[in-house]
mmCIF file of C-alpha atoms and ligand atoms in Angstrom:
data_model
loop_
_atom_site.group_PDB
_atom_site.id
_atom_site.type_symbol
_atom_site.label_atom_id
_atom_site.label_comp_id
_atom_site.label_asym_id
_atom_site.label_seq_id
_atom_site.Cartn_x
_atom_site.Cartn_y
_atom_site.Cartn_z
ATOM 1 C CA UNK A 111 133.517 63.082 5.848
ATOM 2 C CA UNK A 112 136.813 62.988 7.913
ATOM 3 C CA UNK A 113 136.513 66.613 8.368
ATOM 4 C CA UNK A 114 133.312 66.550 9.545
ATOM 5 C CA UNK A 115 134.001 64.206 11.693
ATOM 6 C CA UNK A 116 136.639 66.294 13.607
ATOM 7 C CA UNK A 117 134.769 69.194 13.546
ATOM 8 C CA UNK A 118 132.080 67.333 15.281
ATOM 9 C CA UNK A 119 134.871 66.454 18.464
ATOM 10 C CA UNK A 120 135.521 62.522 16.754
ATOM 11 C CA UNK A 121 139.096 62.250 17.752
ATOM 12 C CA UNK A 122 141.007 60.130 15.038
ATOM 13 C CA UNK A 123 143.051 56.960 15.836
ATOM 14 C CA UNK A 124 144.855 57.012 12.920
ATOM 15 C CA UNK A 125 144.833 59.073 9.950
ATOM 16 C CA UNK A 126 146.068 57.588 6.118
ATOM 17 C CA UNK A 127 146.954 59.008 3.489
ATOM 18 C CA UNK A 128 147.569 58.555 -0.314
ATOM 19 C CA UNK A 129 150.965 59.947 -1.081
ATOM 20 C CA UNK A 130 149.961 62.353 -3.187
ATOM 21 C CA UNK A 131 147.448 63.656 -1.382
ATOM 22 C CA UNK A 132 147.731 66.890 1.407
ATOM 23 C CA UNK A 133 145.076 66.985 4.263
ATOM 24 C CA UNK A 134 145.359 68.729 7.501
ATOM 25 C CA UNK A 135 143.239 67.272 10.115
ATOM 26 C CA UNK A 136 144.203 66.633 14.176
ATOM 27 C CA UNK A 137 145.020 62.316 14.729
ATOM 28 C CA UNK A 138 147.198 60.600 16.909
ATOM 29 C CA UNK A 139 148.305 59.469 14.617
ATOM 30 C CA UNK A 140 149.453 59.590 10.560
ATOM 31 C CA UNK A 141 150.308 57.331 7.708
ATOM 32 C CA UNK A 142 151.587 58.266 4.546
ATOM 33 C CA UNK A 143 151.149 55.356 1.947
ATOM 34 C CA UNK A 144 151.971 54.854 -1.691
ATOM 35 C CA UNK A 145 149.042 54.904 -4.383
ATOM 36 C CA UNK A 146 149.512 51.029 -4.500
ATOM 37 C CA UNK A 147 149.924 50.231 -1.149
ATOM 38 C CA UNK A 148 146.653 52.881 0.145
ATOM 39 C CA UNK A 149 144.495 50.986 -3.036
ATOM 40 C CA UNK A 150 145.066 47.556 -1.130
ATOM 41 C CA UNK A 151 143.877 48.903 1.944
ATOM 42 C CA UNK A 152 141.134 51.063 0.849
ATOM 43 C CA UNK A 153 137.383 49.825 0.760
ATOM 44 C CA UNK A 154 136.279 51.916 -2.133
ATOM 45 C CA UNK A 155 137.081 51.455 -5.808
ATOM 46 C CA UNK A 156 138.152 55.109 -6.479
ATOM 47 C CA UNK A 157 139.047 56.178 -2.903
ATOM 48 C CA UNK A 158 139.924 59.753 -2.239
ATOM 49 C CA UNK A 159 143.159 59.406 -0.618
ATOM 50 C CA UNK A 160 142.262 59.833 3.014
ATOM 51 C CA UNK A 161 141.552 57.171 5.370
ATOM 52 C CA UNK A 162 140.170 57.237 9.189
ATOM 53 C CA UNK A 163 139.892 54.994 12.047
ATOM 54 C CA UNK A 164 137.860 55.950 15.344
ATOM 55 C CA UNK A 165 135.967 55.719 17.873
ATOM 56 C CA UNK A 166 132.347 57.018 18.108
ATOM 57 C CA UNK A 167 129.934 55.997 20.603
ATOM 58 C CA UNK A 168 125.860 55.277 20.344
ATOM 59 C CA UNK A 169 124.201 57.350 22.875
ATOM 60 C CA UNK A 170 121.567 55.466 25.315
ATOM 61 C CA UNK A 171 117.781 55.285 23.846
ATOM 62 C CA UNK A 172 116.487 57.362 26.583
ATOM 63 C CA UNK A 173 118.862 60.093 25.358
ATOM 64 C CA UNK A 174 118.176 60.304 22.158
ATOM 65 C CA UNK A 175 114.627 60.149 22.966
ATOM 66 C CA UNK A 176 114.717 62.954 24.915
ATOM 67 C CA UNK A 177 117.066 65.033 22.536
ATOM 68 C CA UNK A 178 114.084 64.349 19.954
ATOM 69 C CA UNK A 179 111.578 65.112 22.262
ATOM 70 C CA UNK A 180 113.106 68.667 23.665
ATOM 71 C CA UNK A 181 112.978 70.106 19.777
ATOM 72 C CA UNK A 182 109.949 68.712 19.287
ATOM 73 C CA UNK A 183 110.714 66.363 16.874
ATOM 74 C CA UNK A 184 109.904 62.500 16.825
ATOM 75 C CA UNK A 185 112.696 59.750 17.440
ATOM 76 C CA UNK A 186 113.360 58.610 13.594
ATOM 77 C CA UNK A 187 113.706 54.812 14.053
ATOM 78 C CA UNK A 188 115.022 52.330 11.747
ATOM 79 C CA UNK A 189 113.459 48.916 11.843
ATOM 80 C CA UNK A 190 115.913 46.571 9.602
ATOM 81 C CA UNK A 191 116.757 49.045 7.222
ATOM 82 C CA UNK A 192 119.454 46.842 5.865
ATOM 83 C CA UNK A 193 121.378 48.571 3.350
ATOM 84 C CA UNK A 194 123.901 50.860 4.873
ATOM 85 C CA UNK A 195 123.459 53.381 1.604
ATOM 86 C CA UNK A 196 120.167 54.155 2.577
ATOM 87 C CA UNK A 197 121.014 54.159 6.369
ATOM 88 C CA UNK A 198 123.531 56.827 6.069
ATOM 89 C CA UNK A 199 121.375 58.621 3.616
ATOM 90 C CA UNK A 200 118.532 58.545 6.014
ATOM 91 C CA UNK A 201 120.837 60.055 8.244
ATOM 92 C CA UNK A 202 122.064 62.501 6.162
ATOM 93 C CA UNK A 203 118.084 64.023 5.341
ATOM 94 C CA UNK A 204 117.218 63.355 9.067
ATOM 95 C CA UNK A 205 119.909 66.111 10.062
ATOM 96 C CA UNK A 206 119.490 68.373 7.148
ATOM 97 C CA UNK A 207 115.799 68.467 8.025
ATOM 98 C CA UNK A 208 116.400 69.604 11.667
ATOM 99 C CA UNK A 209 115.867 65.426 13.460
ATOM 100 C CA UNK A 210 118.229 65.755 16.388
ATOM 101 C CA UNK A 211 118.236 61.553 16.619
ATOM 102 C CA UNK A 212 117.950 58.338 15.208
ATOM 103 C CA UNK A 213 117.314 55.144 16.671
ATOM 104 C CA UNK A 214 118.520 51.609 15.485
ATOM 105 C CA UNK A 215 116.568 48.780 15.788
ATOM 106 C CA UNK A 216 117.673 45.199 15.721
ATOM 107 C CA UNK A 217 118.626 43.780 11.831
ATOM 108 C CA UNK A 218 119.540 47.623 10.748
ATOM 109 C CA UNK A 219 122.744 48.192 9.028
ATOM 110 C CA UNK A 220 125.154 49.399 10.963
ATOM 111 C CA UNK A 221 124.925 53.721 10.647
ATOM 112 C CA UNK A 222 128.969 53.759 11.955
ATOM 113 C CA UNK A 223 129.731 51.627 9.147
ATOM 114 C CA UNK A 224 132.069 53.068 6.716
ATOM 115 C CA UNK A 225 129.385 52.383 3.972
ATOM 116 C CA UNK A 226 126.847 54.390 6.162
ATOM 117 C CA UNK A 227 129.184 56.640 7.113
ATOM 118 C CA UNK A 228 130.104 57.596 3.911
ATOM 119 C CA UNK A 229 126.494 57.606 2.634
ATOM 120 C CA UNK A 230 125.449 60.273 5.719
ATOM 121 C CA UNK A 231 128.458 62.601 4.788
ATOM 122 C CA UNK A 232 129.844 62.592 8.093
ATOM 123 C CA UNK A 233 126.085 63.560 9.676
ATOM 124 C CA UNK A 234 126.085 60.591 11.348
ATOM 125 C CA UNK A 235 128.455 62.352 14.397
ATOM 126 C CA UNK A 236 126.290 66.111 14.165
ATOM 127 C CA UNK A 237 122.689 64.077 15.335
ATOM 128 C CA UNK A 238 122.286 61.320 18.314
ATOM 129 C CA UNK A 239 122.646 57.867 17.231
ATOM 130 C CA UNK A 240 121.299 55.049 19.433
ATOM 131 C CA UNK A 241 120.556 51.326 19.327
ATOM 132 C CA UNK A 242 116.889 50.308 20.356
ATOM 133 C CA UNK A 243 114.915 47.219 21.113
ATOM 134 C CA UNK A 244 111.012 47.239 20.137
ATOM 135 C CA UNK A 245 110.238 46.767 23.811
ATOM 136 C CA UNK A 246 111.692 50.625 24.211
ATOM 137 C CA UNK A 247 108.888 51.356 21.840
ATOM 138 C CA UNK A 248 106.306 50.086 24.272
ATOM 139 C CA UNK A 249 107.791 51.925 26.913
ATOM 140 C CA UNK A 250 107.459 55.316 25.649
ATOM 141 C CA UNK A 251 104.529 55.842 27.783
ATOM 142 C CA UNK A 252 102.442 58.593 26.862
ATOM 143 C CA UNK A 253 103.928 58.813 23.109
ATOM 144 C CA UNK A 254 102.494 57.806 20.116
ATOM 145 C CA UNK A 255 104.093 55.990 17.849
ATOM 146 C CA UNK A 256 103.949 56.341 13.841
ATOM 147 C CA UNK A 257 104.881 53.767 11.199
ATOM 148 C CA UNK A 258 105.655 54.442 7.740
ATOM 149 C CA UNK A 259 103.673 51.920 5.476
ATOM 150 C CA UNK A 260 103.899 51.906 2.083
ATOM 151 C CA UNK A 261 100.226 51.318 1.506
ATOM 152 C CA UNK A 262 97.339 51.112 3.545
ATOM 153 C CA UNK A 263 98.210 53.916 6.398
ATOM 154 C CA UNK A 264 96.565 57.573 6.866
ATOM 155 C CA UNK A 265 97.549 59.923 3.804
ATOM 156 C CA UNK A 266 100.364 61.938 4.957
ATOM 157 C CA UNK A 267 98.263 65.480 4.137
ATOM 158 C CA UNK A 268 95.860 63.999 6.896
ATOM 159 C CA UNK A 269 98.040 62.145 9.350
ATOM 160 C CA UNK A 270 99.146 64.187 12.479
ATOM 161 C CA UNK A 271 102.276 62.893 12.258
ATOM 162 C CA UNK A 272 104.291 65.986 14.097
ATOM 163 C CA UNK A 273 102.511 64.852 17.279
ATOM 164 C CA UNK A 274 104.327 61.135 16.914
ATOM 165 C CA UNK A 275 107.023 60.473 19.716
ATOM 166 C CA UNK A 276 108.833 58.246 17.027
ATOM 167 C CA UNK A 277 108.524 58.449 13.922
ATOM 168 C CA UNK A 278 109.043 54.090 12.278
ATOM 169 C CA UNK A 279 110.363 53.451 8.473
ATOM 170 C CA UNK A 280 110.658 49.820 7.791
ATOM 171 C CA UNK A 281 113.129 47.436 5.769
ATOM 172 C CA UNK A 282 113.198 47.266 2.091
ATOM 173 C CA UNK A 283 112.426 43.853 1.674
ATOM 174 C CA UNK A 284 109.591 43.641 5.029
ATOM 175 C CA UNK A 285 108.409 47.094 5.784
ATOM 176 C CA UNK A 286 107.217 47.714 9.529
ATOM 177 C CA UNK A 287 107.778 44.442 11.242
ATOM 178 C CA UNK A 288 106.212 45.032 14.571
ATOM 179 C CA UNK A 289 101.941 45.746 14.632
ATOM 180 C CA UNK A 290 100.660 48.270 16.888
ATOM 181 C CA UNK A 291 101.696 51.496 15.753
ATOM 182 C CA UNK A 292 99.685 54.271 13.586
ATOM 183 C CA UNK A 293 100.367 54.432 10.312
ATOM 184 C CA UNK A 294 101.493 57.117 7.817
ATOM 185 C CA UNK A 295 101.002 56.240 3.954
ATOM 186 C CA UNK A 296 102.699 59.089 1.311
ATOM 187 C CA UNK A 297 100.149 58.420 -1.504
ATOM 188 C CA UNK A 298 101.333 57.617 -4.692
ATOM 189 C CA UNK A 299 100.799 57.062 -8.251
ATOM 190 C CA UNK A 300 98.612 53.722 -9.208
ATOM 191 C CA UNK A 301 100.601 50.766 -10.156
ATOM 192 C CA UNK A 302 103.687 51.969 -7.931
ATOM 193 C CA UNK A 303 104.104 49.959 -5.049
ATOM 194 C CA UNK A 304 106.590 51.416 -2.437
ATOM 195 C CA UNK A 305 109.199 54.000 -2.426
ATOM 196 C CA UNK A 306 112.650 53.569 -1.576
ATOM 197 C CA UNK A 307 112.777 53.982 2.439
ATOM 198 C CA UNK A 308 115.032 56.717 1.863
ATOM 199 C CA UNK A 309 113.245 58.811 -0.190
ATOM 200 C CA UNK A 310 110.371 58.134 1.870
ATOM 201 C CA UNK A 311 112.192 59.447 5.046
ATOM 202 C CA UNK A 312 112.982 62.281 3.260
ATOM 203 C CA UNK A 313 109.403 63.242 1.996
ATOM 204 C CA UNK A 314 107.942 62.567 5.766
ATOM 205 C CA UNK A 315 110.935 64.675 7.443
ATOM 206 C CA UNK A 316 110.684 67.452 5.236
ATOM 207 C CA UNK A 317 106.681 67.466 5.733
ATOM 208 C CA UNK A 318 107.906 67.746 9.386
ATOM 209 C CA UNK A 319 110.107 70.216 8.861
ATOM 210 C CA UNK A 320 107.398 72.080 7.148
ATOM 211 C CA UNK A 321 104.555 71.687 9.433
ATOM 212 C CA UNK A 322 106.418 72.910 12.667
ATOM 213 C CA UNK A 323 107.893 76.066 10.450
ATOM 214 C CA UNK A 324 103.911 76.812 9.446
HETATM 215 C C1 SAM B 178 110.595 49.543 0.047
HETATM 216 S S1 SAM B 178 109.507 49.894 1.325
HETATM 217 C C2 SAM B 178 108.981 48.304 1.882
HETATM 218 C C3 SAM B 178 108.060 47.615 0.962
HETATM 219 C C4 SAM B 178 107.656 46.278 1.525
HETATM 220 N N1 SAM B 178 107.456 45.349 0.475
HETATM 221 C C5 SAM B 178 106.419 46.348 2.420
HETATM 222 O O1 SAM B 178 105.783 45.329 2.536
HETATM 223 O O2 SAM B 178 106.136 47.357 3.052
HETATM 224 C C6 SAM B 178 110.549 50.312 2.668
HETATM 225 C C7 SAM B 178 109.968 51.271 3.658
HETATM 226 O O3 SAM B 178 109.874 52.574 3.080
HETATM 227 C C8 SAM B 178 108.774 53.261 3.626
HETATM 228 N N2 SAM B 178 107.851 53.590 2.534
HETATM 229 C C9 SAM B 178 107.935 53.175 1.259
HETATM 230 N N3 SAM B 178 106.938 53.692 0.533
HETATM 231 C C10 SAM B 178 106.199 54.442 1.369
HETATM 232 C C11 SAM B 178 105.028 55.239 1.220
HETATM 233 N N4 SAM B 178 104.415 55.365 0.052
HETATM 234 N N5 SAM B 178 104.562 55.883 2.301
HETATM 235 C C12 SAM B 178 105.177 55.785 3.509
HETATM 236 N N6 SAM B 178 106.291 55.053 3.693
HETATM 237 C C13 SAM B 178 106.793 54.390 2.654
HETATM 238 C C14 SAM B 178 108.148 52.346 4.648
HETATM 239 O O4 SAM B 178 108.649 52.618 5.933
HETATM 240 C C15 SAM B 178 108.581 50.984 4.164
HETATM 241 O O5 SAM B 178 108.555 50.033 5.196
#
């Protein structure tokens, strides 16, 4: 993730690492700590011996709107997705299947968390990232927007979805918590009731994917 990151133009603040460990990346600057010492600091329970601080910037809405909108892809925007695993996951599929940008509404884990920033494998600084009211929603004038409901939208195979100007996946405890929008449904078997958001962003992204290769 840290390399990533630098490849990707993130300049590092500071740069520490485990004793034992041997990494070569650019920072201002660099701590070497003892196993002990680099365990007490570390967020994870088996870090990897390498720990980052920086700065990384959301871009404005209108930019990553337009980013999305100049590949032809719709803005992916997440509305209270609150577990930063599946933030930074979402992340992770939204670049690997071509999305130049994701938007952040309101309630959504943070995607420059360490948790999400871990989770996207260092994605998160290749694609736009932006924060986003619902009112920027309303303003996309001319652009439809899509939801993705777990039940009781269009069936994906019939649901236009690569003409959508953003593309919505809800939280995992509310779904879609703002009315209004079109709705995408991936069917499923009976008896299951929703799929994880993740792995629903990842079926409707790779559908995209697919449809503007065909
Ligand atoms: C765990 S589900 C939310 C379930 C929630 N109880 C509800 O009322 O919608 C989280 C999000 O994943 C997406 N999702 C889950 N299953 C889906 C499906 N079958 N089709 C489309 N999107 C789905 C939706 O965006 C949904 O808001």
């Amino acid at each position: 993730v840290v390399r990533e990151a630098t490849l990707a133009g993130v300049v590092l603040e500071l740069l520490v690492l485990r004793e034992d460990v041997r990494f070569d990346v650019p920072a201002e600057r660099t701590a070497v700590l003892s196993e002990r010492l680099f365990n007490s600091v570390s967020t994870t329970v088996t870090p990897q011996g390498v720990i980052a601080v920086a700065r990384w910037q959301a871009v404005p809405f209108e930019k990553a709107l337009a980013r999305a909108r100049e590949r032809g892809w719709p803005l992916v925007v997440l509305d209270g997705v609150q577990d930063p695993g599946n933030v930074g996951t979402i992340v992770r599929t939204a670049a690997a299947a071509g999305a130049p940008a994701v938007a952040f509404l309101e309630g959504t884990a943070d995607p420059l968390g360490p948790k999400a920033v871990r989770a996207s494998a260092g994605n998160v600084f290749r694609i736009a990232v932006a924060e986003a009211r619902w009112q920027d929603m309303e303003a996309m004038k001319g652009l439809e927007v899509w939801g993705a409901a777990a039940e009781g939208g269009e069936p994906l195979d019939e649901a236009p979805i690569e003409g959508a100007g953003a593309l919505v996946l809800g939280s995992e405890a509310h779904g879609l918590r703002h009315g209004g929008v079109r709705k995408v449904t991936i069917p499923a078997a009976e008896g299951v009731e929703s799929l994880n958001v993740a792995a629903a962003a990842a079926v409707l992204l790779f559908e995209l994917r697919r449809r503007q290769a065909a």
